[in-house]
Every structure is written in C-alpha cells, then in structure tokens.
C-alpha cells in the first residue's frame, strides 16, 4: 500500500492512498488545480483516481472535490449525512459519481478494502477510514476531538496510523 499526505492543516487536507489496483484520495480540501499538481508531483495521474473518500463536510476537506470529480469523472464516496451537508457546496456532480456508504461496513475498490468508522468531530457524521490491501492495514482518523473506544478498536493492528487532532 502507498500513502502520501498531500496537504494537512486548516488551509486544506488531502491524502493519497494507493494499492496495486486502486488509487484514491481521502478528501480534497484545496482547489482542484492544487490537488492535481500535488498528485503529479508524487508521480500519480489524477485521471487514474478510482474515488475520493470524504471524512466530513468542512470546506478544508471538500473545496476541490467537485472540480476533480467533474474534470476526471471521479466518484465521490461519503455517508448520507455528509452528502446532505456538502452537496450544495460541490457544484453539479453526476448522479453516477455520488456514492453513499454506511459507516462500519467494508467496501471493495480494486484490491483495496475500505471501512469507514465514526469519529468525534463537530460535523454531521465524520468518519475515519481503515484500508486493507496486501495483508496490511492502514488507518486514517483526522480532526478527531477525542480518542474513543470505537477509534481505538479501528486503529488496532494498523501498520500505519494517521492521526490529526483539532481544537476539541
């Protein structure tokens, strides 16, 4: 599994995760052009992205999502509450690119298994993610207000953990 934090902080967040058969972004909180350039700098072609997975609807996590989805025809994955909170901020998104998931269920994309899980944050229904590929586990939990038992369970046995806390 490959991982690269493209941007992190209050000005914008985006993480690249790749496996042998899947390439995704976690959030795209800067303008699409900046995300596009950052991906190219790490040797990734934005047109080869299989999806953008959203942690929550704050602008520093979704600013470039709509542009990237339209430009490269990339599906956007989020839970129902997050979709409801962010849909009007993204511009026109093709219905076929609006993907809804349920927290605490596993989904396959190429050879990557993705499992969203609830985290504490001042958003509609913020999530972290577990990623499984090649017998490895990686976990991402950004903007967490506190470590809960649920977060601990999901981070357990991860080879790589990306944590980010906020003012909570």
mmCIF file with all atom_site columns, C-alpha atoms in Angstrom:
data_model
loop_
_atom_site.group_PDB
_atom_site.id
_atom_site.type_symbol
_atom_site.label_atom_id
_atom_site.label_alt_id
_atom_site.label_comp_id
_atom_site.label_asym_id
_atom_site.label_entity_id
_atom_site.label_seq_id
_atom_site.pdbx_PDB_ins_code
_atom_site.Cartn_x
_atom_site.Cartn_y
_atom_site.Cartn_z
_atom_site.occupancy
_atom_site.B_iso_or_equiv
_atom_site.pdbx_formal_charge
_atom_site.auth_seq_id
_atom_site.auth_comp_id
_atom_site.auth_asym_id
_atom_site.auth_atom_id
_atom_site.pdbx_PDB_model_num
ATOM 1   C CA . UNK A 1 1   ? 0.000   0.000  0.000   1.00 0.00 ? 1   UNK A CA 1
ATOM 2   C CA . UNK A 1 2   ? 1.200   3.520  -0.795  1.00 0.00 ? 2   UNK A CA 1
ATOM 3   C CA . UNK A 1 3   ? 0.409   6.581  1.271   1.00 0.00 ? 3   UNK A CA 1
ATOM 4   C CA . UNK A 1 4   ? 1.203   10.274 0.869   1.00 0.00 ? 4   UNK A CA 1
ATOM 5   C CA . UNK A 1 5   ? -0.174  13.236 2.769   1.00 0.00 ? 5   UNK A CA 1
ATOM 6   C CA . UNK A 1 6   ? -0.566  15.867 0.060   1.00 0.00 ? 6   UNK A CA 1
ATOM 7   C CA . UNK A 1 7   ? -1.863  18.601 2.382   1.00 0.00 ? 7   UNK A CA 1
ATOM 8   C CA . UNK A 1 8   ? -2.734  18.806 6.054   1.00 0.00 ? 8   UNK A CA 1
ATOM 9   C CA . UNK A 1 9   ? -3.953  21.721 8.109   1.00 0.00 ? 9   UNK A CA 1
ATOM 10  C CA . UNK A 1 10  ? -6.645  24.350 8.377   1.00 0.00 ? 10  UNK A CA 1
ATOM 11  C CA . UNK A 1 11  ? -5.884  25.623 4.853   1.00 0.00 ? 11  UNK A CA 1
ATOM 12  C CA . UNK A 1 12  ? -6.750  22.221 3.353   1.00 0.00 ? 12  UNK A CA 1
ATOM 13  C CA . UNK A 1 13  ? -6.430  18.456 3.649   1.00 0.00 ? 13  UNK A CA 1
ATOM 14  C CA . UNK A 1 14  ? -5.858  15.667 1.151   1.00 0.00 ? 14  UNK A CA 1
ATOM 15  C CA . UNK A 1 15  ? -4.268  12.230 1.385   1.00 0.00 ? 15  UNK A CA 1
ATOM 16  C CA . UNK A 1 16  ? -3.368  9.822  -1.406  1.00 0.00 ? 16  UNK A CA 1
ATOM 17  C CA . UNK A 1 17  ? -3.749  6.080  -0.801  1.00 0.00 ? 17  UNK A CA 1
ATOM 18  C CA . UNK A 1 18  ? -2.817  3.564  -3.464  1.00 0.00 ? 18  UNK A CA 1
ATOM 19  C CA . UNK A 1 19  ? -2.531  -0.166 -3.854  1.00 0.00 ? 19  UNK A CA 1
ATOM 20  C CA . UNK A 1 20  ? -1.637  -2.331 -6.814  1.00 0.00 ? 20  UNK A CA 1
ATOM 21  C CA . UNK A 1 21  ? -5.126  -1.967 -8.338  1.00 0.00 ? 21  UNK A CA 1
ATOM 22  C CA . UNK A 1 22  ? -6.700  1.105  -6.682  1.00 0.00 ? 22  UNK A CA 1
ATOM 23  C CA . UNK A 1 23  ? -5.868  4.787  -6.280  1.00 0.00 ? 23  UNK A CA 1
ATOM 24  C CA . UNK A 1 24  ? -7.932  7.088  -4.106  1.00 0.00 ? 24  UNK A CA 1
ATOM 25  C CA . UNK A 1 25  ? -7.924  10.410 -2.341  1.00 0.00 ? 25  UNK A CA 1
ATOM 26  C CA . UNK A 1 26  ? -9.107  10.989 1.175   1.00 0.00 ? 26  UNK A CA 1
ATOM 27  C CA . UNK A 1 27  ? -10.589 14.484 0.999   1.00 0.00 ? 27  UNK A CA 1
ATOM 28  C CA . UNK A 1 28  ? -9.641  17.258 -1.417  1.00 0.00 ? 28  UNK A CA 1
ATOM 29  C CA . UNK A 1 29  ? -9.687  20.427 0.648   1.00 0.00 ? 29  UNK A CA 1
ATOM 30  C CA . UNK A 1 30  ? -7.719  22.726 -1.622  1.00 0.00 ? 30  UNK A CA 1
ATOM 31  C CA . UNK A 1 31  ? -8.590  23.959 -5.114  1.00 0.00 ? 31  UNK A CA 1
ATOM 32  C CA . UNK A 1 32  ? -8.685  21.173 -7.687  1.00 0.00 ? 32  UNK A CA 1
ATOM 33  C CA . UNK A 1 33  ? -5.684  22.637 -9.519  1.00 0.00 ? 33  UNK A CA 1
ATOM 34  C CA . UNK A 1 34  ? -3.501  22.396 -6.385  1.00 0.00 ? 34  UNK A CA 1
ATOM 35  C CA . UNK A 1 35  ? -4.543  18.783 -5.732  1.00 0.00 ? 35  UNK A CA 1
ATOM 36  C CA . UNK A 1 36  ? -3.917  17.995 -9.406  1.00 0.00 ? 36  UNK A CA 1
ATOM 37  C CA . UNK A 1 37  ? -0.376  19.440 -9.170  1.00 0.00 ? 37  UNK A CA 1
ATOM 38  C CA . UNK A 1 38  ? 0.362   17.664 -5.868  1.00 0.00 ? 38  UNK A CA 1
ATOM 39  C CA . UNK A 1 39  ? -0.639  14.307 -7.343  1.00 0.00 ? 39  UNK A CA 1
ATOM 40  C CA . UNK A 1 40  ? 1.579   14.850 -10.372 1.00 0.00 ? 40  UNK A CA 1
ATOM 41  C CA . UNK A 1 41  ? 4.494   15.781 -8.080  1.00 0.00 ? 41  UNK A CA 1
ATOM 42  C CA . UNK A 1 42  ? 4.289   12.334 -6.457  1.00 0.00 ? 42  UNK A CA 1
ATOM 43  C CA . UNK A 1 43  ? 4.056   10.600 -9.840  1.00 0.00 ? 43  UNK A CA 1
ATOM 44  C CA . UNK A 1 44  ? 0.305   9.990  -9.816  1.00 0.00 ? 44  UNK A CA 1
ATOM 45  C CA . UNK A 1 45  ? -2.036  10.742 -12.707 1.00 0.00 ? 45  UNK A CA 1
ATOM 46  C CA . UNK A 1 46  ? -5.251  12.348 -11.367 1.00 0.00 ? 46  UNK A CA 1
ATOM 47  C CA . UNK A 1 47  ? -7.239  10.810 -14.230 1.00 0.00 ? 47  UNK A CA 1
ATOM 48  C CA . UNK A 1 48  ? -6.437  7.357  -12.795 1.00 0.00 ? 48  UNK A CA 1
ATOM 49  C CA . UNK A 1 49  ? -8.119  8.004  -9.429  1.00 0.00 ? 49  UNK A CA 1
ATOM 50  C CA . UNK A 1 50  ? -10.817 5.470  -8.588  1.00 0.00 ? 50  UNK A CA 1
ATOM 51  C CA . UNK A 1 51  ? -12.550 7.612  -5.997  1.00 0.00 ? 51  UNK A CA 1
ATOM 52  C CA . UNK A 1 52  ? -12.484 10.442 -3.492  1.00 0.00 ? 52  UNK A CA 1
ATOM 53  C CA . UNK A 1 53  ? -13.496 9.434  0.036   1.00 0.00 ? 53  UNK A CA 1
ATOM 54  C CA . UNK A 1 54  ? -14.766 12.233 2.266   1.00 0.00 ? 54  UNK A CA 1
ATOM 55  C CA . UNK A 1 55  ? -14.178 12.358 6.020   1.00 0.00 ? 55  UNK A CA 1
ATOM 56  C CA . UNK A 1 56  ? -16.599 15.234 6.650   1.00 0.00 ? 56  UNK A CA 1
ATOM 57  C CA . UNK A 1 57  ? -18.141 18.280 5.003   1.00 0.00 ? 57  UNK A CA 1
ATOM 58  C CA . UNK A 1 58  ? -15.916 21.133 6.252   1.00 0.00 ? 58  UNK A CA 1
ATOM 59  C CA . UNK A 1 59  ? -14.526 23.250 3.406   1.00 0.00 ? 59  UNK A CA 1
ATOM 60  C CA . UNK A 1 60  ? -10.899 22.425 4.272   1.00 0.00 ? 60  UNK A CA 1
ATOM 61  C CA . UNK A 1 61  ? -11.764 18.823 3.341   1.00 0.00 ? 61  UNK A CA 1
ATOM 62  C CA . UNK A 1 62  ? -14.019 19.306 0.281   1.00 0.00 ? 62  UNK A CA 1
ATOM 63  C CA . UNK A 1 63  ? -13.012 22.515 -1.530  1.00 0.00 ? 63  UNK A CA 1
ATOM 64  C CA . UNK A 1 64  ? -11.621 20.771 -4.648  1.00 0.00 ? 64  UNK A CA 1
ATOM 65  C CA . UNK A 1 65  ? -13.820 17.669 -4.640  1.00 0.00 ? 65  UNK A CA 1
ATOM 66  C CA . UNK A 1 66  ? -16.420 18.895 -7.125  1.00 0.00 ? 66  UNK A CA 1
ATOM 67  C CA . UNK A 1 67  ? -13.852 20.209 -9.609  1.00 0.00 ? 67  UNK A CA 1
ATOM 68  C CA . UNK A 1 68  ? -11.841 16.971 -9.560  1.00 0.00 ? 68  UNK A CA 1
ATOM 69  C CA . UNK A 1 69  ? -14.940 14.816 -9.913  1.00 0.00 ? 69  UNK A CA 1
ATOM 70  C CA . UNK A 1 70  ? -16.176 16.800 -12.923 1.00 0.00 ? 70  UNK A CA 1
ATOM 71  C CA . UNK A 1 71  ? -12.777 17.111 -14.606 1.00 0.00 ? 71  UNK A CA 1
ATOM 72  C CA . UNK A 1 72  ? -11.774 13.443 -14.293 1.00 0.00 ? 72  UNK A CA 1
ATOM 73  C CA . UNK A 1 73  ? -15.181 11.747 -13.838 1.00 0.00 ? 73  UNK A CA 1
ATOM 74  C CA . UNK A 1 74  ? -14.236 10.517 -10.332 1.00 0.00 ? 74  UNK A CA 1
ATOM 75  C CA . UNK A 1 75  ? -16.811 9.018  -7.958  1.00 0.00 ? 75  UNK A CA 1
ATOM 76  C CA . UNK A 1 76  ? -17.197 10.696 -4.558  1.00 0.00 ? 76  UNK A CA 1
ATOM 77  C CA . UNK A 1 77  ? -17.866 8.467  -1.533  1.00 0.00 ? 77  UNK A CA 1
ATOM 78  C CA . UNK A 1 78  ? -19.500 9.731  1.687   1.00 0.00 ? 78  UNK A CA 1
ATOM 79  C CA . UNK A 1 79  ? -22.180 8.704  4.148   1.00 0.00 ? 79  UNK A CA 1
ATOM 80  C CA . UNK A 1 80  ? -25.736 10.071 3.870   1.00 0.00 ? 80  UNK A CA 1
ATOM 81  C CA . UNK A 1 81  ? -25.405 12.812 6.499   1.00 0.00 ? 81  UNK A CA 1
ATOM 82  C CA . UNK A 1 82  ? -22.164 14.080 4.982   1.00 0.00 ? 82  UNK A CA 1
ATOM 83  C CA . UNK A 1 83  ? -23.691 14.074 1.474   1.00 0.00 ? 83  UNK A CA 1
ATOM 84  C CA . UNK A 1 84  ? -26.650 16.110 2.741   1.00 0.00 ? 84  UNK A CA 1
ATOM 85  C CA . UNK A 1 85  ? -24.323 18.616 4.419   1.00 0.00 ? 85  UNK A CA 1
ATOM 86  C CA . UNK A 1 86  ? -21.898 19.045 1.484   1.00 0.00 ? 86  UNK A CA 1
ATOM 87  C CA . UNK A 1 87  ? -23.934 18.501 -1.692  1.00 0.00 ? 87  UNK A CA 1
ATOM 88  C CA . UNK A 1 88  ? -24.726 22.190 -2.249  1.00 0.00 ? 88  UNK A CA 1
ATOM 89  C CA . UNK A 1 89  ? -21.043 23.125 -1.783  1.00 0.00 ? 89  UNK A CA 1
ATOM 90  C CA . UNK A 1 90  ? -19.705 20.853 -4.544  1.00 0.00 ? 90  UNK A CA 1
ATOM 91  C CA . UNK A 1 91  ? -21.469 22.178 -7.637  1.00 0.00 ? 91  UNK A CA 1
ATOM 92  C CA . UNK A 1 92  ? -23.031 19.805 -10.164 1.00 0.00 ? 92  UNK A CA 1
ATOM 93  C CA . UNK A 1 93  ? -21.991 16.201 -9.596  1.00 0.00 ? 93  UNK A CA 1
ATOM 94  C CA . UNK A 1 94  ? -23.159 13.410 -11.890 1.00 0.00 ? 94  UNK A CA 1
ATOM 95  C CA . UNK A 1 95  ? -25.586 11.087 -10.148 1.00 0.00 ? 95  UNK A CA 1
ATOM 96  C CA . UNK A 1 96  ? -23.363 8.149  -11.080 1.00 0.00 ? 96  UNK A CA 1
ATOM 97  C CA . UNK A 1 97  ? -20.470 9.772  -9.179  1.00 0.00 ? 97  UNK A CA 1
ATOM 98  C CA . UNK A 1 98  ? -22.454 10.242 -5.952  1.00 0.00 ? 98  UNK A CA 1
ATOM 99  C CA . UNK A 1 99  ? -21.648 7.126  -3.925  1.00 0.00 ? 99  UNK A CA 1
ATOM 100 C CA . UNK A 1 100 ? -23.186 6.592  -0.489  1.00 0.00 ? 100 UNK A CA 1
ATOM 101 C CA . UNK A 1 101 ? -21.708 4.267  2.114   1.00 0.00 ? 101 UNK A CA 1
ATOM 102 C CA . UNK A 1 102 ? -22.697 3.170  5.591   1.00 0.00 ? 102 UNK A CA 1
ATOM 103 C CA . UNK A 1 103 ? -20.274 3.524  8.477   1.00 0.00 ? 103 UNK A CA 1
ATOM 104 C CA . UNK A 1 104 ? -18.841 0.298  9.894   1.00 0.00 ? 104 UNK A CA 1
ATOM 105 C CA . UNK A 1 105 ? -19.303 -1.696 6.683   1.00 0.00 ? 105 UNK A CA 1
ATOM 106 C CA . UNK A 1 106 ? -16.487 -2.809 4.396   1.00 0.00 ? 106 UNK A CA 1
ATOM 107 C CA . UNK A 1 107 ? -16.349 -1.905 0.696   1.00 0.00 ? 107 UNK A CA 1
ATOM 108 C CA . UNK A 1 108 ? -14.069 -3.112 -2.105  1.00 0.00 ? 108 UNK A CA 1
ATOM 109 C CA . UNK A 1 109 ? -12.443 -0.917 -4.700  1.00 0.00 ? 109 UNK A CA 1
ATOM 110 C CA . UNK A 1 110 ? -9.960  -2.806 -6.867  1.00 0.00 ? 110 UNK A CA 1
ATOM 111 C CA . UNK A 1 111 ? -7.817  -4.746 -4.403  1.00 0.00 ? 111 UNK A CA 1
ATOM 112 C CA . UNK A 1 112 ? -8.430  -2.238 -1.611  1.00 0.00 ? 112 UNK A CA 1
ATOM 113 C CA . UNK A 1 113 ? -10.909 -2.893 1.197   1.00 0.00 ? 113 UNK A CA 1
ATOM 114 C CA . UNK A 1 114 ? -12.188 0.327  2.771   1.00 0.00 ? 114 UNK A CA 1
ATOM 115 C CA . UNK A 1 115 ? -14.040 0.508  6.078   1.00 0.00 ? 115 UNK A CA 1
ATOM 116 C CA . UNK A 1 116 ? -15.350 3.877  7.300   1.00 0.00 ? 116 UNK A CA 1
ATOM 117 C CA . UNK A 1 117 ? -15.867 4.308  11.049  1.00 0.00 ? 117 UNK A CA 1
ATOM 118 C CA . UNK A 1 118 ? -17.357 7.064  13.195  1.00 0.00 ? 118 UNK A CA 1
ATOM 119 C CA . UNK A 1 119 ? -15.149 9.640  14.869  1.00 0.00 ? 119 UNK A CA 1
ATOM 120 C CA . UNK A 1 120 ? -15.917 12.561 17.181  1.00 0.00 ? 120 UNK A CA 1
ATOM 121 C CA . UNK A 1 121 ? -15.901 15.933 15.427  1.00 0.00 ? 121 UNK A CA 1
ATOM 122 C CA . UNK A 1 122 ? -18.225 18.911 15.016  1.00 0.00 ? 122 UNK A CA 1
ATOM 123 C CA . UNK A 1 123 ? -19.580 17.713 11.666  1.00 0.00 ? 123 UNK A CA 1
ATOM 124 C CA . UNK A 1 124 ? -22.704 15.892 10.501  1.00 0.00 ? 124 UNK A CA 1
ATOM 125 C CA . UNK A 1 125 ? -21.257 12.368 10.632  1.00 0.00 ? 125 UNK A CA 1
ATOM 126 C CA . UNK A 1 126 ? -17.455 12.496 10.461  1.00 0.00 ? 126 UNK A CA 1
ATOM 127 C CA . UNK A 1 127 ? -15.543 9.301  9.694   1.00 0.00 ? 127 UNK A CA 1
ATOM 128 C CA . UNK A 1 128 ? -12.080 7.832  9.758   1.00 0.00 ? 128 UNK A CA 1
ATOM 129 C CA . UNK A 1 129 ? -11.049 5.010  7.435   1.00 0.00 ? 129 UNK A CA 1
ATOM 130 C CA . UNK A 1 130 ? -9.382  1.623  7.623   1.00 0.00 ? 130 UNK A CA 1
ATOM 131 C CA . UNK A 1 131 ? -7.675  0.404  4.449   1.00 0.00 ? 131 UNK A CA 1
ATOM 132 C CA . UNK A 1 132 ? -6.714  -3.204 3.843   1.00 0.00 ? 132 UNK A CA 1
ATOM 133 C CA . UNK A 1 133 ? -4.517  -4.453 0.990   1.00 0.00 ? 133 UNK A CA 1
ATOM 134 C CA . UNK A 1 134 ? -1.700  -6.925 0.554   1.00 0.00 ? 134 UNK A CA 1
ATOM 135 C CA . UNK A 1 135 ? -2.274  -8.312 4.089   1.00 0.00 ? 135 UNK A CA 1
ATOM 136 C CA . UNK A 1 136 ? -1.680  -4.878 5.596   1.00 0.00 ? 136 UNK A CA 1
ATOM 137 C CA . UNK A 1 137 ? -3.910  -2.421 7.416   1.00 0.00 ? 137 UNK A CA 1
ATOM 138 C CA . UNK A 1 138 ? -3.630  1.356  7.403   1.00 0.00 ? 138 UNK A CA 1
ATOM 139 C CA . UNK A 1 139 ? -5.909  3.758  9.284   1.00 0.00 ? 139 UNK A CA 1
ATOM 140 C CA . UNK A 1 140 ? -6.712  7.440  8.986   1.00 0.00 ? 140 UNK A CA 1
ATOM 141 C CA . UNK A 1 141 ? -8.562  9.495  11.608  1.00 0.00 ? 141 UNK A CA 1
ATOM 142 C CA . UNK A 1 142 ? -8.390  13.252 11.065  1.00 0.00 ? 142 UNK A CA 1
ATOM 143 C CA . UNK A 1 143 ? -9.934  16.123 13.027  1.00 0.00 ? 143 UNK A CA 1
ATOM 144 C CA . UNK A 1 144 ? -10.659 13.894 15.985  1.00 0.00 ? 144 UNK A CA 1
ATOM 145 C CA . UNK A 1 145 ? -11.867 15.674 19.087  1.00 0.00 ? 145 UNK A CA 1
ATOM 146 C CA . UNK A 1 146 ? -11.087 12.774 21.404  1.00 0.00 ? 146 UNK A CA 1
ATOM 147 C CA . UNK A 1 147 ? -9.942  9.173  21.232  1.00 0.00 ? 147 UNK A CA 1
ATOM 148 C CA . UNK A 1 148 ? -12.926 6.917  21.830  1.00 0.00 ? 148 UNK A CA 1
ATOM 149 C CA . UNK A 1 149 ? -13.086 3.160  22.325  1.00 0.00 ? 149 UNK A CA 1
ATOM 150 C CA . UNK A 1 150 ? -14.503 2.907  18.791  1.00 0.00 ? 150 UNK A CA 1
ATOM 151 C CA . UNK A 1 151 ? -11.476 4.730  17.344  1.00 0.00 ? 151 UNK A CA 1
ATOM 152 C CA . UNK A 1 152 ? -9.084  2.561  19.393  1.00 0.00 ? 152 UNK A CA 1
ATOM 153 C CA . UNK A 1 153 ? -10.743 -0.599 18.056  1.00 0.00 ? 153 UNK A CA 1
ATOM 154 C CA . UNK A 1 154 ? -10.417 0.581  14.475  1.00 0.00 ? 154 UNK A CA 1
ATOM 155 C CA . UNK A 1 155 ? -6.789  1.679  14.814  1.00 0.00 ? 155 UNK A CA 1
ATOM 156 C CA . UNK A 1 156 ? -5.738  -1.599 16.449  1.00 0.00 ? 156 UNK A CA 1
ATOM 157 C CA . UNK A 1 157 ? -3.200  -3.636 14.446  1.00 0.00 ? 157 UNK A CA 1
ATOM 158 C CA . UNK A 1 158 ? -2.686  -0.927 11.817  1.00 0.00 ? 158 UNK A CA 1
ATOM 159 C CA . UNK A 1 159 ? 0.759   -0.865 10.247  1.00 0.00 ? 159 UNK A CA 1
ATOM 160 C CA . UNK A 1 160 ? 0.389   2.884  9.673   1.00 0.00 ? 160 UNK A CA 1
ATOM 161 C CA . UNK A 1 161 ? -1.887  5.289  11.577  1.00 0.00 ? 161 UNK A CA 1
ATOM 162 C CA . UNK A 1 162 ? -2.501  8.874  10.513  1.00 0.00 ? 162 UNK A CA 1
ATOM 163 C CA . UNK A 1 163 ? -3.968  10.897 13.378  1.00 0.00 ? 163 UNK A CA 1
ATOM 164 C CA . UNK A 1 164 ? -4.849  14.537 13.410  1.00 0.00 ? 164 UNK A CA 1
ATOM 165 C CA . UNK A 1 165 ? -6.480  16.288 16.320  1.00 0.00 ? 165 UNK A CA 1
ATOM 166 C CA . UNK A 1 166 ? -8.219  19.622 16.387  1.00 0.00 ? 166 UNK A CA 1
ATOM 167 C CA . UNK A 1 167 ? -9.189  22.274 18.893  1.00 0.00 ? 167 UNK A CA 1
ATOM 168 C CA . UNK A 1 168 ? -11.670 19.923 20.627  1.00 0.00 ? 168 UNK A CA 1
#
